XYZ file of C-alpha atoms in Angstrom:
487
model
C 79.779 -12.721 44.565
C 79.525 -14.384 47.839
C 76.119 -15.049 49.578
C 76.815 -12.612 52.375
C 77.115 -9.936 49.690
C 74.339 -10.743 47.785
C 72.151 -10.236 50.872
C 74.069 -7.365 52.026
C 74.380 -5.351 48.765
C 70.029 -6.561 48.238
C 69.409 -5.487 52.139
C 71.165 -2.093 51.765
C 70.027 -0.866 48.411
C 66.092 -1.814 49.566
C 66.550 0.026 52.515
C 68.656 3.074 51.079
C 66.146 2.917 48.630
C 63.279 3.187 50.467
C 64.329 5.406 53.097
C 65.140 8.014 49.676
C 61.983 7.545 48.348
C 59.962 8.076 51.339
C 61.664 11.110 52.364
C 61.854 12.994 49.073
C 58.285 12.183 48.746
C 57.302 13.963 52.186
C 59.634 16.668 51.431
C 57.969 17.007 47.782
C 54.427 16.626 49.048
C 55.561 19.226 51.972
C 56.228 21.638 50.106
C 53.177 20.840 47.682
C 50.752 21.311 50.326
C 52.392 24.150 51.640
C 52.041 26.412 47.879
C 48.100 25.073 48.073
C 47.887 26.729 51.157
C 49.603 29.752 50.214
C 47.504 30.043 47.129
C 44.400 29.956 48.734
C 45.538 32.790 51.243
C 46.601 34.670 48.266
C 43.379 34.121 46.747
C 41.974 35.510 49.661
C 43.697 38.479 50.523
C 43.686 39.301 46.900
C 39.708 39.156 46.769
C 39.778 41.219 50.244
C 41.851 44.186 48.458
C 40.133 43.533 45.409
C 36.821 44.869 46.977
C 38.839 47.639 48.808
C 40.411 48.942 45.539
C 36.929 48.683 43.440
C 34.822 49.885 46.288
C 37.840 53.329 46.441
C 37.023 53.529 42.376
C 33.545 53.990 42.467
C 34.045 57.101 44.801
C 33.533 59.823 42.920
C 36.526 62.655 42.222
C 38.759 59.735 44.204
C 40.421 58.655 41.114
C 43.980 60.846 41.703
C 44.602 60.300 45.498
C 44.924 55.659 44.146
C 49.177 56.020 45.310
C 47.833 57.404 48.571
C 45.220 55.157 49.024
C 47.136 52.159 48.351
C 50.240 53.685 50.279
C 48.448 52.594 53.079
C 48.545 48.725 52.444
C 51.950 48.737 51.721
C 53.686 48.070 54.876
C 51.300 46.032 56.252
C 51.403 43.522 52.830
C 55.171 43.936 52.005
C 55.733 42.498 55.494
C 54.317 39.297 54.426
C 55.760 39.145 51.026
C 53.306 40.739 49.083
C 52.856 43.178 46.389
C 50.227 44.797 45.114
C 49.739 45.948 41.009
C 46.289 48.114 39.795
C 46.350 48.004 35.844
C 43.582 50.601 33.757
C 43.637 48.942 30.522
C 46.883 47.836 30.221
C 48.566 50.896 31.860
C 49.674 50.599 35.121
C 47.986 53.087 37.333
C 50.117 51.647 40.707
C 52.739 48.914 41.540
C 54.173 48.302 45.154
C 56.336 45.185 43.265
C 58.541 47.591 41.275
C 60.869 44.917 39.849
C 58.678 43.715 36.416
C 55.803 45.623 35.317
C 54.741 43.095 32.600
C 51.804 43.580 30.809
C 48.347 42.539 31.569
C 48.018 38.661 30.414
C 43.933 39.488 29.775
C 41.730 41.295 27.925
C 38.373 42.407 29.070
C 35.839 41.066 26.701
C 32.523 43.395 26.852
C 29.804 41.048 28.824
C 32.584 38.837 30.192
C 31.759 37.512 33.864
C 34.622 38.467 36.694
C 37.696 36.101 37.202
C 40.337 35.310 39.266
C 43.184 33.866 37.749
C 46.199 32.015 39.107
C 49.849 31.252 37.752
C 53.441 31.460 39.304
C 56.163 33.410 37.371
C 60.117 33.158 37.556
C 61.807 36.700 37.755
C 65.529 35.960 38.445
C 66.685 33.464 41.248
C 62.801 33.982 42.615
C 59.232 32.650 42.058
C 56.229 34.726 42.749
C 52.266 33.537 42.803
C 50.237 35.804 40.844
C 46.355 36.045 41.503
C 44.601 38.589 39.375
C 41.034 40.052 39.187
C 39.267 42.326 37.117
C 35.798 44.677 37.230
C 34.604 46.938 34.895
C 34.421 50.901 36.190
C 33.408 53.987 34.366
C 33.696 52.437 30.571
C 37.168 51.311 31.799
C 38.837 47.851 32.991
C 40.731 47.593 35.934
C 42.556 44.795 36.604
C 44.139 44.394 40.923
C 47.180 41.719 40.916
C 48.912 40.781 43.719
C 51.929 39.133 44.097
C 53.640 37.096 46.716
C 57.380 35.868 47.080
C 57.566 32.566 47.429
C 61.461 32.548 48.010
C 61.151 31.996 51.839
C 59.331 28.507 50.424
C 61.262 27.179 48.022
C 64.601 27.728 50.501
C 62.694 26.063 53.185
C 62.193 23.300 50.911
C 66.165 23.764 49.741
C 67.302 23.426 53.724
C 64.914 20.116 54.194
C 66.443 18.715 50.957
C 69.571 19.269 52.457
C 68.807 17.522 55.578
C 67.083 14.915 53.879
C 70.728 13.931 51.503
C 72.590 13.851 54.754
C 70.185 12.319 56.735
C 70.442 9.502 53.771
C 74.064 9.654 54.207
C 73.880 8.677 57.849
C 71.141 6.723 57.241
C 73.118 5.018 54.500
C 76.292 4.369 56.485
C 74.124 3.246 59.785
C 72.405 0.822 57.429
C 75.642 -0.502 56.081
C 77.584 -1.333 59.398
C 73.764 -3.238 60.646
C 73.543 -4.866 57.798
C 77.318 -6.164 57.712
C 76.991 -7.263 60.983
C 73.534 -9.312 60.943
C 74.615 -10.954 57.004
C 78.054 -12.004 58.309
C 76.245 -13.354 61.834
C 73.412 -14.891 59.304
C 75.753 -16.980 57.149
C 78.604 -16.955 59.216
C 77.535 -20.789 59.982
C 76.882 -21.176 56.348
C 80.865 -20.407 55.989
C 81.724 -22.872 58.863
C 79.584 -25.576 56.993
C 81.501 -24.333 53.740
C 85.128 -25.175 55.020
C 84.131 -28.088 57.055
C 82.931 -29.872 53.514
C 85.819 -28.763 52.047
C 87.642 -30.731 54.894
C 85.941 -33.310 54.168
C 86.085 -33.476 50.228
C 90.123 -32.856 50.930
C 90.838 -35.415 53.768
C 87.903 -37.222 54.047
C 87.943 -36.856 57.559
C 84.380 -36.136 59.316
C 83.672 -33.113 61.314
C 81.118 -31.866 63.497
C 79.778 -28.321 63.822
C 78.776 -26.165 66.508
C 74.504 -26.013 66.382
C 73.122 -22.530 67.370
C 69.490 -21.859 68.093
C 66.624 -23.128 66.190
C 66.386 -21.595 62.835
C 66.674 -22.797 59.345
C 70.624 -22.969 59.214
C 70.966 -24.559 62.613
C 69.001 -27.310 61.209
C 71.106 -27.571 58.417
C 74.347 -27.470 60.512
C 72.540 -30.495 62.494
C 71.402 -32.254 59.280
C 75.344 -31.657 58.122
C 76.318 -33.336 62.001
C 74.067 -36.761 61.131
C 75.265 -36.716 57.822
C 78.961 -36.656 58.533
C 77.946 -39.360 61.446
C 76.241 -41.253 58.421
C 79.746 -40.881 56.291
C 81.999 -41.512 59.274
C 79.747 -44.980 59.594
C 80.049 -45.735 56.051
C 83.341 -44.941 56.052
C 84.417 -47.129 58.781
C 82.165 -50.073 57.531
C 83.567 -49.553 54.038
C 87.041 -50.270 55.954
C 86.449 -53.415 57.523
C 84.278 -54.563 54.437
C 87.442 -54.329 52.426
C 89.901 -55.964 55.237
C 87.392 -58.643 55.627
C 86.958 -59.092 51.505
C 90.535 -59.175 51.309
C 91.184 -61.219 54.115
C 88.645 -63.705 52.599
C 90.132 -63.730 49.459
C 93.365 -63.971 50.632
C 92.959 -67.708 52.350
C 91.607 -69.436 49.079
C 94.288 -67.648 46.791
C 97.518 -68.668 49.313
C 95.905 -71.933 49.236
C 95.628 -72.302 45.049
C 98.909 -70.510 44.366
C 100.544 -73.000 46.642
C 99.319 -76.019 45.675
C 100.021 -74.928 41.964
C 103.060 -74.383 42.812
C 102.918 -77.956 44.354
C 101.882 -79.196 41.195
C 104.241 -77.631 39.029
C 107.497 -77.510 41.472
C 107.340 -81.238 42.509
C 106.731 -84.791 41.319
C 103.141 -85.811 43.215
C 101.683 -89.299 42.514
C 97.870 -89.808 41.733
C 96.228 -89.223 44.492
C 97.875 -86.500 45.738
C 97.392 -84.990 42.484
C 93.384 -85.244 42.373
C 93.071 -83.706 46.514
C 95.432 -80.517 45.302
C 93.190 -80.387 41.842
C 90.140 -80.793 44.632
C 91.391 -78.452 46.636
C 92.063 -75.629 43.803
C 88.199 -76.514 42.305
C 86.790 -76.107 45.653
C 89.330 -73.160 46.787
C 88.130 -71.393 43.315
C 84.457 -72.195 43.304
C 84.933 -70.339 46.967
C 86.356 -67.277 45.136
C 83.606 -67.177 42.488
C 80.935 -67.367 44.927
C 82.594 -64.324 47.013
C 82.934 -62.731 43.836
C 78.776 -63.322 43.168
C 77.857 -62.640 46.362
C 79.517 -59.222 46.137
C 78.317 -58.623 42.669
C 74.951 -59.125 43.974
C 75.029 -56.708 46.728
C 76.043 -53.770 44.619
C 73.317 -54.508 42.264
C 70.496 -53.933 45.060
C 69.450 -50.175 44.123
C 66.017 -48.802 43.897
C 66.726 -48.169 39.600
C 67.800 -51.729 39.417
C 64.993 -53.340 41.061
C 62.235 -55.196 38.022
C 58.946 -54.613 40.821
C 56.174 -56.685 39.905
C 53.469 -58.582 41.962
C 54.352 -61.510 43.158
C 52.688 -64.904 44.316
C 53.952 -65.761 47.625
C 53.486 -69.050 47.605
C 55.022 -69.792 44.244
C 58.031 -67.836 45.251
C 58.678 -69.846 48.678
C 58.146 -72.876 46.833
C 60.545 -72.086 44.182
C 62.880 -71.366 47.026
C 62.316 -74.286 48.423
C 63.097 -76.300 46.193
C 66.442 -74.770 45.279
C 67.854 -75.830 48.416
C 66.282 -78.859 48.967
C 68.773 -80.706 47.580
C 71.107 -79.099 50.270
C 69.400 -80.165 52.935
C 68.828 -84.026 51.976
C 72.732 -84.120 52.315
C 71.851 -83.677 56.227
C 68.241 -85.461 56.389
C 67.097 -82.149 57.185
C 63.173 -82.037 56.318
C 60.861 -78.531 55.871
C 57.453 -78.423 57.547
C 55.662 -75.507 55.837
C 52.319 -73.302 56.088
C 51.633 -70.765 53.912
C 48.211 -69.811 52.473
C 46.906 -69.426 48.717
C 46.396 -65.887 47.180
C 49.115 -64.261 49.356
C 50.534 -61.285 47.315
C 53.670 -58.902 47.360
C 55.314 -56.498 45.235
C 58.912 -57.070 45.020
C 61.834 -57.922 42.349
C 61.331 -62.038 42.146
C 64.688 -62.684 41.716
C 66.144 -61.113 44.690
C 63.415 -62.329 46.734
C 63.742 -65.618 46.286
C 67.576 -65.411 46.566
C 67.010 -63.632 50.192
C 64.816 -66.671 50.503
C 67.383 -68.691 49.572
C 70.242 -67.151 52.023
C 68.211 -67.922 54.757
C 66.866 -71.166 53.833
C 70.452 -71.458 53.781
C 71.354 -70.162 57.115
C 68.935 -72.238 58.616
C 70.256 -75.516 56.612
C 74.276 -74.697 58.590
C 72.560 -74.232 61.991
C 70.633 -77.709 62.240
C 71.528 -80.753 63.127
C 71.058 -84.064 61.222
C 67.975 -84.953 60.607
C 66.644 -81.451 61.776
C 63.052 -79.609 60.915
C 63.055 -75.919 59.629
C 59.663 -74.117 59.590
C 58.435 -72.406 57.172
C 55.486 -70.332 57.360
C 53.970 -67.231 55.831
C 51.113 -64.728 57.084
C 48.770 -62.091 55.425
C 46.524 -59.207 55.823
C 43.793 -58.975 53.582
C 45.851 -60.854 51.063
C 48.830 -59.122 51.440
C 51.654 -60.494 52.630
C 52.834 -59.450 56.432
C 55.727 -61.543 57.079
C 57.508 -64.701 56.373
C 58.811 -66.678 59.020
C 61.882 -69.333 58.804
C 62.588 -71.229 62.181
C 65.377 -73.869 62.614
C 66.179 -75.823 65.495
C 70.158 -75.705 65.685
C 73.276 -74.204 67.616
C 71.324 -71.173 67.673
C 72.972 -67.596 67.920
C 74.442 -65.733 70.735
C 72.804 -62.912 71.796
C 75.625 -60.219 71.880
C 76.149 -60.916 68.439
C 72.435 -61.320 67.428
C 72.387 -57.743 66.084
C 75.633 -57.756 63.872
C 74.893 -60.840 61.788
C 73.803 -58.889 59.188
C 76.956 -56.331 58.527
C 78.843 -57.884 55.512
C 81.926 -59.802 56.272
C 80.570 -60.618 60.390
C 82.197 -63.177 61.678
C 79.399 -64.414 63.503
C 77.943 -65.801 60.582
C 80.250 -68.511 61.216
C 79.398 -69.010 64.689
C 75.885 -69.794 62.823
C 77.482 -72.378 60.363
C 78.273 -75.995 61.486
C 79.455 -76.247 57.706
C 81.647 -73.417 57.778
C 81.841 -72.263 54.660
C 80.068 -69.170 54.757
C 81.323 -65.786 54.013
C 79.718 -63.898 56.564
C 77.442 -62.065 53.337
C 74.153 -63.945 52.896
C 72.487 -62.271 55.810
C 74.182 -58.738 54.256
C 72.215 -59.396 50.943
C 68.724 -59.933 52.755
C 68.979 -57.063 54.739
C 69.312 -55.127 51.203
C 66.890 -56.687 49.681
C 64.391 -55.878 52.560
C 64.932 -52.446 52.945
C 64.856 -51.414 49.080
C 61.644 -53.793 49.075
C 60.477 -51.364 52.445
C 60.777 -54.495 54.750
C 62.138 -54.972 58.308
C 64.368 -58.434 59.030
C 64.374 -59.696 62.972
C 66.420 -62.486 64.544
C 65.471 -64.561 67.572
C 67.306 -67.312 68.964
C 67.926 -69.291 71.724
C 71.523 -70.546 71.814
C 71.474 -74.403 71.447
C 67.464 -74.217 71.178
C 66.784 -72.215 67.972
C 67.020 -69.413 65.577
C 63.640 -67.617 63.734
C 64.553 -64.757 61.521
C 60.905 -62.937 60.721
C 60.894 -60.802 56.877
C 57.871 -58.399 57.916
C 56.594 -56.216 54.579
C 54.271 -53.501 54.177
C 51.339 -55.103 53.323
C 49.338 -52.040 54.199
C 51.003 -50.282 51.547
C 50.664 -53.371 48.998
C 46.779 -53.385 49.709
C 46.798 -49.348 48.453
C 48.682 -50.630 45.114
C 45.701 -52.700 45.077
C 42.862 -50.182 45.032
C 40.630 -49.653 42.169
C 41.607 -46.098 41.854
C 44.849 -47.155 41.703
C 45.674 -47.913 37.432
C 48.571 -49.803 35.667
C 50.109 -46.817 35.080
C 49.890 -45.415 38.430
C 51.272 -48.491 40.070
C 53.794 -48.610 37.441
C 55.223 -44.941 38.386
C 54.573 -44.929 42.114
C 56.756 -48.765 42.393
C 59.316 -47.477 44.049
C 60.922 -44.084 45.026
C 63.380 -45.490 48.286
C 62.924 -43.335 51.209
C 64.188 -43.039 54.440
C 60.580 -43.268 55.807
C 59.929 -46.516 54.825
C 57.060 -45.507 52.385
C 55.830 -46.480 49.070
C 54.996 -43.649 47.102
């Protein structure tokens, strides 16, 4: 069952329902109301003739002329439905009913205070309220009954049942054709987001929607509009990650299968034997490294990240001294400042190898016998940022903001050496944002380049709290969100 029905079918049998309800109860309590009231009139008239009839018995030599006497209310009661009975025992002395004489439901018990009973009987298609009294009179019991019709009720309450069932029946099909109309309006967007992911799922091409108002589903439909943005992106950087990757791969395998075929197809001497050996090695080593360097981006995910705390300082130098060896081959020398105790909370090994790539970086873009800066900052002990600064070519500023998409060739522009693979800067972007970290570039063409690795140390000093235990920090290190947060 579709949603549209669900709320439909839920909407209309609620409101059906309590439309029914409501109604049969006034009509029910209507007509209860109304036999209270007629009781109690019936009661009353029936006390008012009771004192008549009693006062006519105790007149003396009156007895015979009772059918005249009551003659007289006969009209004026049988206009309003009611009857009058006088029992002597249980014979029936007079009876302006005439359609059931029954016989007297009580007995007179000698020293017995006066009644007046109440109880409705069915005689045929009708119901009738009987209220009954009795007095003693001349060693005899009388016993006055009257008798109203309640038929003029009950098929008032028959007509307004009637009206109530089709009034439901209007009310029923009025309540259906609103209620179509609003739950097909209501999800009507909820259809259009429907077939537009289906679209999607079938030919992956990315849509955008209409956005109505300002209620729950409009948000949605605009939440669907940045996500199909967000896949479109993806999508389209996806694309030219895989024409770059194979365009990268490409070079060093035309270059290996033809120098093996070189090598196999021709006599070489020596020495041109060991450069196209050289040149597979080196053309090889190139494909491995591509090859780790992709590896290694995949691999960044919040589940795969080992967070511990870290000691800055220890870290840096580690990183330092993994490319040192680098950057003697160019007399290059590192100046560095960073203070002791300086903490983080971070995966070591793709922190120092973010480190690493732009130790790296900065090694291509200086000159012989260049200085790269290295210096690191805290806030309370926590570690704010890292700074690396080199004083090379330097980077061009309309490019300054795409260095860091995978596969950019203006990683190159930043390498004298050349052999980068446009990926390094790729990787530390990763690593800072699953680690909740910000990277910035400055440079200066021809004067310098700083890239600045900021981190939440606010949010490291928090880890740090004494209310904070093992175990907490353990569970709260780290759910990736899009606001940057540790929770």
């Amino acid at each position: 069952m579709k949603l549209w029905q669900k709320i439909f079918l839920g909407a209309f049998i609620a409101s059906v329902a309590i439309f029914f309800f409501c109604g049969f109860y006034i009509v029910v309590t209507g007509l209860h109301f109304t036999l209270e009231g007629e009781m109690k009139r019936t009661e009353y008239y029936q006390s008012v003739y009771a004192r008549k009839i009693k006062s006519f018995f105790r007149e003396p030599d009156v007895q015979s002329g009772l059918s005249g006497f009551m003659d007289g209310f006969r009209e004026e009661l049988a206009g309003e439905g009611r009857y009058l009975q006088v029992w002597e025992g249980e014979e029936l002395r007079y009876d302006s009913f005439e359609k059931f004489p029954p016989a007297p439901r009580y007995t007179f018990v000698e020293g017995q205070a006066a009644y007046t009973p109440t109880y409705m009987k069915d005689i045929g298609d009708s119901r009738y309220l009987y209220v009954e009294s009795e007095f003693p009179c001349d060693n005899a019991m009388y016993k006055v009954v009257m008798i109203k019709d309640l038929s003029d009720i009950y098929k008032s309450c028959d007509m307004q049942l009637n009206i109530f069932f089709a009034l439901c029946l209007i009310q029923a099909f009025i309540t259906a054709m609103i209620m179509f109309l609003i739950t097909k309006r209501i999800t009507s967007p909820i259809e259009r987001l429907n077939e537009a992911a289906k679209l999607m799922a079938q030919e992956s091409i990315p849509l955008k929607l209409a956005v109505e108002g300002e209620d729950e589903i409009s948000e949605l439909s605009h939440n669907f509009n940045l996500m199909s943005e967000a896949i479109n992106r993806n999508i389209d950087d996806y694309k030219q990650i895989v024409g770059n990757l194979t365009h990268e791969i490409k070079t060093p395998l035309t270059s290996i299968i033809g120098y093996a075929e070189l090598l196999k197809n021709h006599e070489c001497d020596r020495e041109l034997q060991e450069q196209a050996l050289d040149y597979i090695l080196e053309e090889g080593k190139r494909l491995n490294s591509i090859t780790r360097k992709m590896i290694k981006l995949s691999r960044i995910q919040p589940g795969l990240l080992n967070i511990e705390r870290q000691d800055v300082k220890k870290m840096l130098e580690t990183s330092l001294m993994a490319v040192r060896m680098k950057a003697g081959q160019k007399q290059i020398h590192f100046t560095s400042d960073i203070p002791e105790g300086i903490f983080c909370y971070g995966d070591r090994e793709f922190l120092i190898t973010m480190m690493e790539n732009v130790l790296d970086n900065a090694i291509k873009a200086s000159h012989e016998g260049g200085v790269i800066e290295v210096r690191a900052a805290g806030e309370g002990g926590a570690l704010a940022y890292i700074q690396v600064t080199d004083h090379g070519i330097g980077i061009p500023a309309d490019i300054l903001d795409k260095i860091d998409q995978p596969f950019f060739k203006g990683d190159k522009a930043h390498s004298q050496g050349g052999d980068g693979f446009g990926m390094g800067l790729a990787i530390c972007k990763s690593v800072m944002l699953h680690h909740h970290g910000s990277l910035k570039y400055e440079s200066v063409v021809g004067a310098y380049t700083t890239v600045t690795m900021r981190f939440p140390a606010a949010d490291y000093l928090r880890l740090e709290s004494p209310e904070q235990t093992d175990q907490v920090k353990k569970d709260s290190l780290w759910v990736y969100e899009a606001s940057n947060i540790i929770r």
